[in-house]
Amino acid sequence: MSADRDVEALVSAVEALRAEVDRAVLPLDVPGRAEALTARRGLLDQLDDYVLPRLRSIEAPLLAVVGGSTGAGKSTLVNSVVGEAVSRPGVLRPTTTSPVLVHHPEDARWFADDRILPGLARVTGRDTGEDQPGTVRLAASSALPAGLALLDAPDIDSVVSANRQLATQLLAAADLWVFVTTAARYADAVPWDLLRTAADRGTAVAIVLDRVPPEAVEEIRPHLAQMLRDQRLPTAPIFSVPEVPLEDGRLPEWTYRRLRDWLQALAGDARARDIVVSQTLRGAVDSLAGRVGTLVTASRAQRDGEESLRASALEAYELAQQHVADGMTDGTLLRGEVLARWQEFVGTGEFFRQVESTVARWRDRITAAIKGTPAPVDTLGEALHTGVAALVLDGLESAGSETVRSWRRLPGGAAVLAADPTLGSTPPEAGAAVERLVRAWQGEVFDLVRTEGQGRRTNARVAAYGVNAIGLFLMLVAFAQTGGLIGAEVGIAGGTAVLAQRVLEAIFGDQAVRDMAAKARERLLVLTEELYARDRARYDTALSAHVSPEDQARRLEAAAARLAQVAR
């Protein structure tokens, strides 16, 4: 890094970015989530394994990670360069399952703790042949110069997914990538995907072309060099290792001498080493903002997914609320049982043809009906109660079913439903809650009648009919719209509305009756809305466990912008 770079400020900015990346959560299963989670894990790994350790310890030895495809001869090459069997080669795949870090004895302090690769435990001593997942084995060797360490990584295309992931993580922890490939596999897709990543991040790279038939070197090497130029790695050195018989499991010294000398020169030249470290570190830091952009986009997708799910639930319950409102004013509640009970209450249809047009006659007829047959008051009230409860419960069940259907179609919704199976059905207590709602509403209607009948004359008229009967009249008037009725029902319901309204107007006056009916309808809608809101809260609560913080994208962007500013 440049001499005037405020390293302390840079470390602080990187640490702040790392904290935001670590805090970022993507719980909702929306498109792009899996890729974003992989990007997040890669960011945290490189920040912890390389960027922060290197910024805090610029003078630490250069770490060259030796990686490549299965069977490329990485371990054999490392053992040959070191001059002893520090890593396990063999014909069985995979061979290197746990990484081996070879360092000069004087550099042990740089690698014994968790300064780099904090997620891997340290083991020492020779390889016993036993797999030790989650570890990095440290091997001290005087064959390596101080200031240089080699890390033999698992195969980048291993059949074991954990090995592939670890190999990618280790390559991101390197100051220098030493890519080992063969004459037969140098054009494979997997290595070039990683090499393109190296180019994007400005990582220093060296290529070892292993097991090359001597007669093919002049043909393969220029082609490989052209491929490197095409992938924006024109300065990457290429070291060819011919295909020759091994000697005691290692390559003859002359085959890898050029690579060994280059590594030793790099370790011994502080300026050259600083150039490599600076190139890779600068590239890694400069790449962070763009890589955080993936998380920013994913965070916004999380919010969009959440908003879509919440909006679909809200729409379902608003439609249910509208269904109740329509049912209150389209004559639905005056059908069936309510009509039958009303006829019992006031007599047959012949009653309507016999009444006189004066208010007194209406009152006398109704009073006689009430006094002569008190039981129909209860049955009419029960019928109204049942009808209103059925209307409200039907809307509640429809809203829940529609929410579930829409969530199964929308991104992320199916996973939320799977996490809480109770969302798939109406709660057992819903029926009792609706019953309480209707009783409460009827009670409020009766209270409304009492309140409006406070005057002495009005109170006497209310007493003549009874509060319950007047309350039932008010409910009928509130629901008396015939738009949804057919045939003979129209006449009966119309007569019901006229009769009930005339009686109420005689007691309270026409404007008071209109106001009371409006209040009755409004209160039922308010109580229903509150009930539906409580039921919809089940979905909101379940969704809340699957959403990211609202300001997550903004915080990530701010941390990335601050880092970019400091790193200029």
GROMACS .gro file of N, CA, C and O in nm, residues 204-272:
model
  276
  204ALA      N    1  -0.231  -1.156  -0.733
  204ALA     CA    2  -0.109  -1.203  -0.799
  204ALA      C    3  -0.119  -1.352  -0.823
  204ALA      O    4  -0.155  -1.429  -0.733
  205VAL      N    5  -0.085  -1.396  -0.944
  205VAL     CA    6  -0.102  -1.537  -0.983
  205VAL      C    7   0.025  -1.585  -1.053
  205VAL      O    8   0.087  -1.513  -1.131
  206ALA      N    9   0.063  -1.709  -1.024
  206ALA     CA   10   0.168  -1.779  -1.100
  206ALA      C   11   0.108  -1.912  -1.144
  206ALA      O   12   0.029  -1.974  -1.071
  207ILE      N   13   0.146  -1.959  -1.261
  207ILE     CA   14   0.091  -2.082  -1.317
  207ILE      C   15   0.202  -2.187  -1.328
  207ILE      O   16   0.311  -2.157  -1.378
  208VAL      N   17   0.174  -2.306  -1.280
  208VAL     CA   18   0.265  -2.419  -1.297
  208VAL      C   19   0.198  -2.518  -1.392
  208VAL      O   20   0.094  -2.576  -1.360
  209LEU      N   21   0.255  -2.537  -1.508
  209LEU     CA   22   0.206  -2.632  -1.606
  209LEU      C   23   0.279  -2.764  -1.584
  209LEU      O   24   0.394  -2.780  -1.625
  210ASP      N   25   0.214  -2.855  -1.517
  210ASP     CA   26   0.278  -2.979  -1.469
  210ASP      C   27   0.253  -3.093  -1.567
  210ASP      O   28   0.157  -3.093  -1.644
  211ARG      N   29   0.344  -3.191  -1.558
  211ARG     CA   30   0.330  -3.315  -1.633
  211ARG      C   31   0.314  -3.289  -1.784
  211ARG      O   32   0.224  -3.341  -1.850
  212VAL      N   33   0.402  -3.206  -1.834
  212VAL     CA   34   0.396  -3.172  -1.976
  212VAL      C   35   0.490  -3.263  -2.054
  212VAL      O   36   0.611  -3.268  -2.024
  213PRO      N   37   0.441  -3.337  -2.153
  213PRO     CA   38   0.532  -3.414  -2.238
  213PRO      C   39   0.632  -3.319  -2.302
  213PRO      O   40   0.593  -3.212  -2.353
  214PRO      N   41   0.760  -3.351  -2.299
  214PRO     CA   42   0.862  -3.258  -2.352
  214PRO      C   43   0.832  -3.209  -2.492
  214PRO      O   44   0.856  -3.091  -2.525
  215GLU      N   45   0.777  -3.298  -2.576
  215GLU     CA   46   0.752  -3.260  -2.715
  215GLU      C   47   0.633  -3.165  -2.729
  215GLU      O   48   0.613  -3.104  -2.835
  216ALA      N   49   0.551  -3.151  -2.620
  216ALA     CA   50   0.431  -3.068  -2.628
  216ALA      C   51   0.450  -2.930  -2.566
  216ALA      O   52   0.360  -2.845  -2.575
  217VAL      N   53   0.564  -2.905  -2.502
  217VAL     CA   54   0.584  -2.779  -2.431
  217VAL      C   55   0.571  -2.661  -2.525
  217VAL      O   56   0.502  -2.561  -2.495
  218GLU      N   57   0.634  -2.665  -2.640
  218GLU     CA   58   0.636  -2.552  -2.732
  218GLU      C   59   0.497  -2.524  -2.791
  218GLU      O   60   0.471  -2.412  -2.838
  219GLU      N   61   0.410  -2.622  -2.786
  219GLU     CA   62   0.275  -2.602  -2.839
  219GLU      C   63   0.179  -2.552  -2.730
  219GLU      O   64   0.099  -2.461  -2.754
  220ILE      N   65   0.191  -2.613  -2.612
  220ILE     CA   66   0.094  -2.582  -2.506
  220ILE      C   67   0.124  -2.449  -2.439
  220ILE      O   68   0.032  -2.371  -2.411
  221ARG      N   69   0.250  -2.421  -2.411
  221ARG     CA   70   0.285  -2.301  -2.335
  221ARG      C   71   0.237  -2.173  -2.404
  221ARG      O   72   0.176  -2.087  -2.337
  222PRO      N   73   0.257  -2.153  -2.535
  222PRO     CA   74   0.206  -2.030  -2.598
  222PRO      C   75   0.053  -2.020  -2.591
  222PRO      O   76  -0.001  -1.911  -2.575
  223HIS      N   77  -0.014  -2.135  -2.606
  223HIS     CA   78  -0.160  -2.133  -2.599
  223HIS      C   79  -0.207  -2.092  -2.459
  223HIS      O   80  -0.300  -2.012  -2.443
  224LEU      N   81  -0.142  -2.146  -2.355
  224LEU     CA   82  -0.176  -2.110  -2.219
  224LEU      C   83  -0.149  -1.962  -2.194
  224LEU      O   84  -0.230  -1.893  -2.128
  225ALA      N   85  -0.038  -1.912  -2.245
  225ALA     CA   86  -0.006  -1.770  -2.228
  225ALA      C   87  -0.112  -1.681  -2.293
  225ALA      O   88  -0.150  -1.577  -2.238
  226GLN      N   89  -0.161  -1.722  -2.410
  226GLN     CA   90  -0.265  -1.645  -2.477
  226GLN      C   91  -0.395  -1.646  -2.396
  226GLN      O   92  -0.465  -1.545  -2.385
  227MET      N   93  -0.428  -1.761  -2.340
  227MET     CA   94  -0.548  -1.771  -2.256
  227MET      C   95  -0.537  -1.678  -2.134
  227MET      O   96  -0.635  -1.614  -2.095
  228LEU      N   97  -0.419  -1.670  -2.076
  228LEU     CA   98  -0.398  -1.581  -1.962
  228LEU      C   99  -0.414  -1.435  -2.003
  228LEU      O  100  -0.474  -1.354  -1.930
  229ARG      N  101  -0.364  -1.401  -2.120
  229ARG     CA  102  -0.381  -1.263  -2.168
  229ARG      C  103  -0.529  -1.233  -2.191
  229ARG      O  104  -0.577  -1.125  -2.158
  230ASP      N  105  -0.602  -1.330  -2.247
  230ASP     CA  106  -0.744  -1.311  -2.273
  230ASP      C  107  -0.823  -1.292  -2.143
  230ASP      O  108  -0.929  -1.226  -2.144
  231GLN      N  109  -0.775  -1.348  -2.035
  231GLN     CA  110  -0.844  -1.337  -1.907
  231GLN      C  111  -0.783  -1.228  -1.818
  231GLN      O  112  -0.801  -1.229  -1.697
  232ARG      N  113  -0.711  -1.134  -1.880
  232ARG     CA  114  -0.655  -1.018  -1.810
  232ARG      C  115  -0.551  -1.056  -1.705
  232ARG      O  116  -0.543  -0.996  -1.599
  233LEU      N  117  -0.473  -1.161  -1.735
  233LEU     CA  118  -0.362  -1.202  -1.649
  233LEU      C  119  -0.234  -1.211  -1.733
  233LEU      O  120  -0.164  -1.313  -1.732
  234PRO      N  121  -0.199  -1.105  -1.802
  234PRO     CA  122  -0.086  -1.113  -1.895
  234PRO      C  123   0.049  -1.125  -1.827
  234PRO      O  124   0.146  -1.172  -1.888
  235THR      N  125   0.058  -1.081  -1.701
  235THR     CA  126   0.189  -1.080  -1.634
  235THR      C  127   0.212  -1.205  -1.549
  235THR      O  128   0.316  -1.217  -1.484
  236ALA      N  129   0.115  -1.297  -1.546
  236ALA     CA  130   0.131  -1.416  -1.463
  236ALA      C  131   0.243  -1.503  -1.521
  236ALA      O  132   0.236  -1.546  -1.637
  237PRO      N  133   0.347  -1.534  -1.442
  237PRO     CA  134   0.456  -1.620  -1.493
  237PRO      C  135   0.408  -1.763  -1.509
  237PRO      O  136   0.320  -1.810  -1.434
  238ILE      N  137   0.465  -1.833  -1.607
  238ILE     CA  138   0.431  -1.973  -1.632
  238ILE      C  139   0.556  -2.057  -1.609
  238ILE      O  140   0.663  -2.030  -1.666
  239PHE      N  141   0.544  -2.160  -1.528
  239PHE     CA  142   0.655  -2.252  -1.500
  239PHE      C  143   0.615  -2.391  -1.550
  239PHE      O  144   0.513  -2.445  -1.507
  240SER      N  145   0.694  -2.443  -1.640
  240SER     CA  146   0.664  -2.575  -1.698
  240SER      C  147   0.743  -2.683  -1.623
  240SER      O  148   0.862  -2.668  -1.597
  241VAL      N  149   0.672  -2.790  -1.588
  241VAL     CA  150   0.736  -2.904  -1.522
  241VAL      C  151   0.712  -3.025  -1.612
  241VAL      O  152   0.598  -3.069  -1.629
  242PRO      N  153   0.817  -3.079  -1.671
  242PRO     CA  154   0.798  -3.191  -1.766
  242PRO      C  155   0.752  -3.318  -1.696
  242PRO      O  156   0.771  -3.336  -1.575
  243GLU      N  157   0.693  -3.404  -1.773
  243GLU     CA  158   0.647  -3.534  -1.720
  243GLU      C  159   0.767  -3.629  -1.718
  243GLU      O  160   0.818  -3.670  -1.822
  244VAL      N  161   0.809  -3.661  -1.595
  244VAL     CA  162   0.926  -3.748  -1.577
  244VAL      C  163   0.897  -3.845  -1.462
  244VAL      O  164   0.809  -3.819  -1.378
  245PRO      N  165   0.970  -3.955  -1.454
  245PRO     CA  166   0.952  -4.047  -1.340
  245PRO      C  167   0.992  -3.979  -1.209
  245PRO      O  168   1.084  -3.896  -1.205
  246LEU      N  169   0.922  -4.010  -1.103
  246LEU     CA  170   0.953  -3.955  -0.972
  246LEU      C  171   1.071  -4.029  -0.909
  246LEU      O  172   1.096  -4.146  -0.939
  247GLU      N  173   1.139  -3.959  -0.822
  247GLU     CA  174   1.250  -4.017  -0.747
  247GLU      C  175   1.216  -4.011  -0.599
  247GLU      O  176   1.210  -3.903  -0.541
  248ASP      N  177   1.189  -4.128  -0.539
  248ASP     CA  178   1.147  -4.134  -0.399
  248ASP      C  179   1.022  -4.048  -0.374
  248ASP      O  180   1.010  -3.979  -0.273
  249GLY      N  181   0.932  -4.051  -0.472
  249GLY     CA  182   0.806  -3.978  -0.458
  249GLY      C  183   0.815  -3.831  -0.488
  249GLY      O  184   0.714  -3.759  -0.472
  250ARG      N  185   0.933  -3.784  -0.530
  250ARG     CA  186   0.948  -3.642  -0.559
  250ARG      C  187   1.003  -3.621  -0.698
  250ARG      O  188   1.061  -3.712  -0.758
  251LEU      N  189   0.987  -3.499  -0.747
  251LEU     CA  190   1.036  -3.465  -0.880
  251LEU      C  191   1.188  -3.445  -0.877
  251LEU      O  192   1.244  -3.402  -0.775
  252PRO      N  193   1.255  -3.476  -0.986
  252PRO     CA  194   1.397  -3.442  -0.994
  252PRO      C  195   1.416  -3.291  -0.979
  252PRO      O  196   1.333  -3.211  -1.025
  253GLU      N  197   1.523  -3.252  -0.915
  253GLU     CA  198   1.544  -3.112  -0.881
  253GLU      C  199   1.544  -3.021  -1.003
  253GLU      O  200   1.492  -2.909  -0.997
  254TRP      N  201   1.592  -3.066  -1.115
  254TRP     CA  202   1.603  -2.979  -1.231
  254TRP      C  203   1.466  -2.942  -1.290
  254TRP      O  204   1.453  -2.839  -1.359
  255THR      N  205   1.364  -3.023  -1.262
  255THR     CA  206   1.232  -2.997  -1.322
  255THR      C  207   1.161  -2.879  -1.257
  255THR      O  208   1.078  -2.812  -1.321
  256TYR      N  209   1.187  -2.854  -1.131
  256TYR     CA  210   1.116  -2.746  -1.062
  256TYR      C  211   1.212  -2.636  -1.017
  256TYR      O  212   1.172  -2.546  -0.943
  257ARG      N  213   1.338  -2.640  -1.058
  257ARG     CA  214   1.438  -2.546  -1.010
  257ARG      C  215   1.397  -2.401  -1.039
  257ARG      O  216   1.411  -2.313  -0.954
  258ARG      N  217   1.343  -2.377  -1.157
  258ARG     CA  218   1.307  -2.240  -1.193
  258ARG      C  219   1.198  -2.185  -1.101
  258ARG      O  220   1.204  -2.070  -1.058
  259LEU      N  221   1.100  -2.268  -1.071
  259LEU     CA  222   0.993  -2.225  -0.980
  259LEU      C  223   1.049  -2.201  -0.841
  259LEU      O  224   1.018  -2.098  -0.777
  260ARG      N  225   1.135  -2.293  -0.792
  260ARG     CA  226   1.191  -2.279  -0.658
  260ARG      C  227   1.274  -2.152  -0.648
  260ARG      O  228   1.264  -2.076  -0.551
  261ASP      N  229   1.357  -2.128  -0.749
  261ASP     CA  230   1.442  -2.009  -0.746
  261ASP      C  231   1.358  -1.881  -0.748
  261ASP      O  232   1.392  -1.782  -0.681
  262TRP      N  233   1.251  -1.884  -0.824
  262TRP     CA  234   1.164  -1.765  -0.831
  262TRP      C  235   1.100  -1.739  -0.695
  262TRP      O  236   1.094  -1.624  -0.648
  263LEU      N  237   1.053  -1.842  -0.629
  263LEU     CA  238   0.992  -1.828  -0.497
  263LEU      C  239   1.095  -1.778  -0.395
  263LEU      O  240   1.065  -1.690  -0.312
  264GLN      N  241   1.214  -1.834  -0.400
  264GLN     CA  242   1.317  -1.791  -0.305
  264GLN      C  243   1.358  -1.646  -0.329
  264GLN      O  244   1.381  -1.571  -0.234
  265ALA      N  245   1.368  -1.607  -0.456
  265ALA     CA  246   1.402  -1.469  -0.488
  265ALA      C  247   1.293  -1.374  -0.439
  265ALA      O  248   1.322  -1.265  -0.387
  266LEU      N  249   1.169  -1.418  -0.453
  266LEU     CA  250   1.057  -1.338  -0.406
  266LEU      C  251   1.062  -1.320  -0.254
  266LEU      O  252   1.041  -1.210  -0.202
  267ALA      N  253   1.094  -1.429  -0.184
  267ALA     CA  254   1.103  -1.422  -0.039
  267ALA      C  255   1.220  -1.335   0.006
  267ALA      O  256   1.213  -1.266   0.107
  268GLY      N  257   1.329  -1.338  -0.069
  268GLY     CA  258   1.449  -1.265  -0.028
  268GLY      C  259   1.451  -1.120  -0.069
  268GLY      O  260   1.536  -1.043  -0.024
  269ASP      N  261   1.362  -1.079  -0.156
  269ASP     CA  262   1.360  -0.941  -0.205
  269ASP      C  263   1.241  -0.871  -0.142
  269ASP      O  264   1.125  -0.890  -0.183
  270ALA      N  265   1.268  -0.788  -0.042
  270ALA     CA  266   1.159  -0.723   0.031
  270ALA      C  267   1.073  -0.638  -0.061
  270ALA      O  268   0.950  -0.635  -0.048
  271ARG      N  269   1.135  -0.570  -0.156
  271ARG     CA  270   1.059  -0.484  -0.246
  271ARG      C  271   0.967  -0.568  -0.336
  271ARG      O  272   0.850  -0.534  -0.355
  272ALA      N  273   1.021  -0.677  -0.390
  272ALA     CA  274   0.939  -0.763  -0.476
  272ALA      C  275   0.823  -0.824  -0.397
  272ALA      O  276   0.710  -0.834  -0.446
   0.00000   0.00000   0.00000
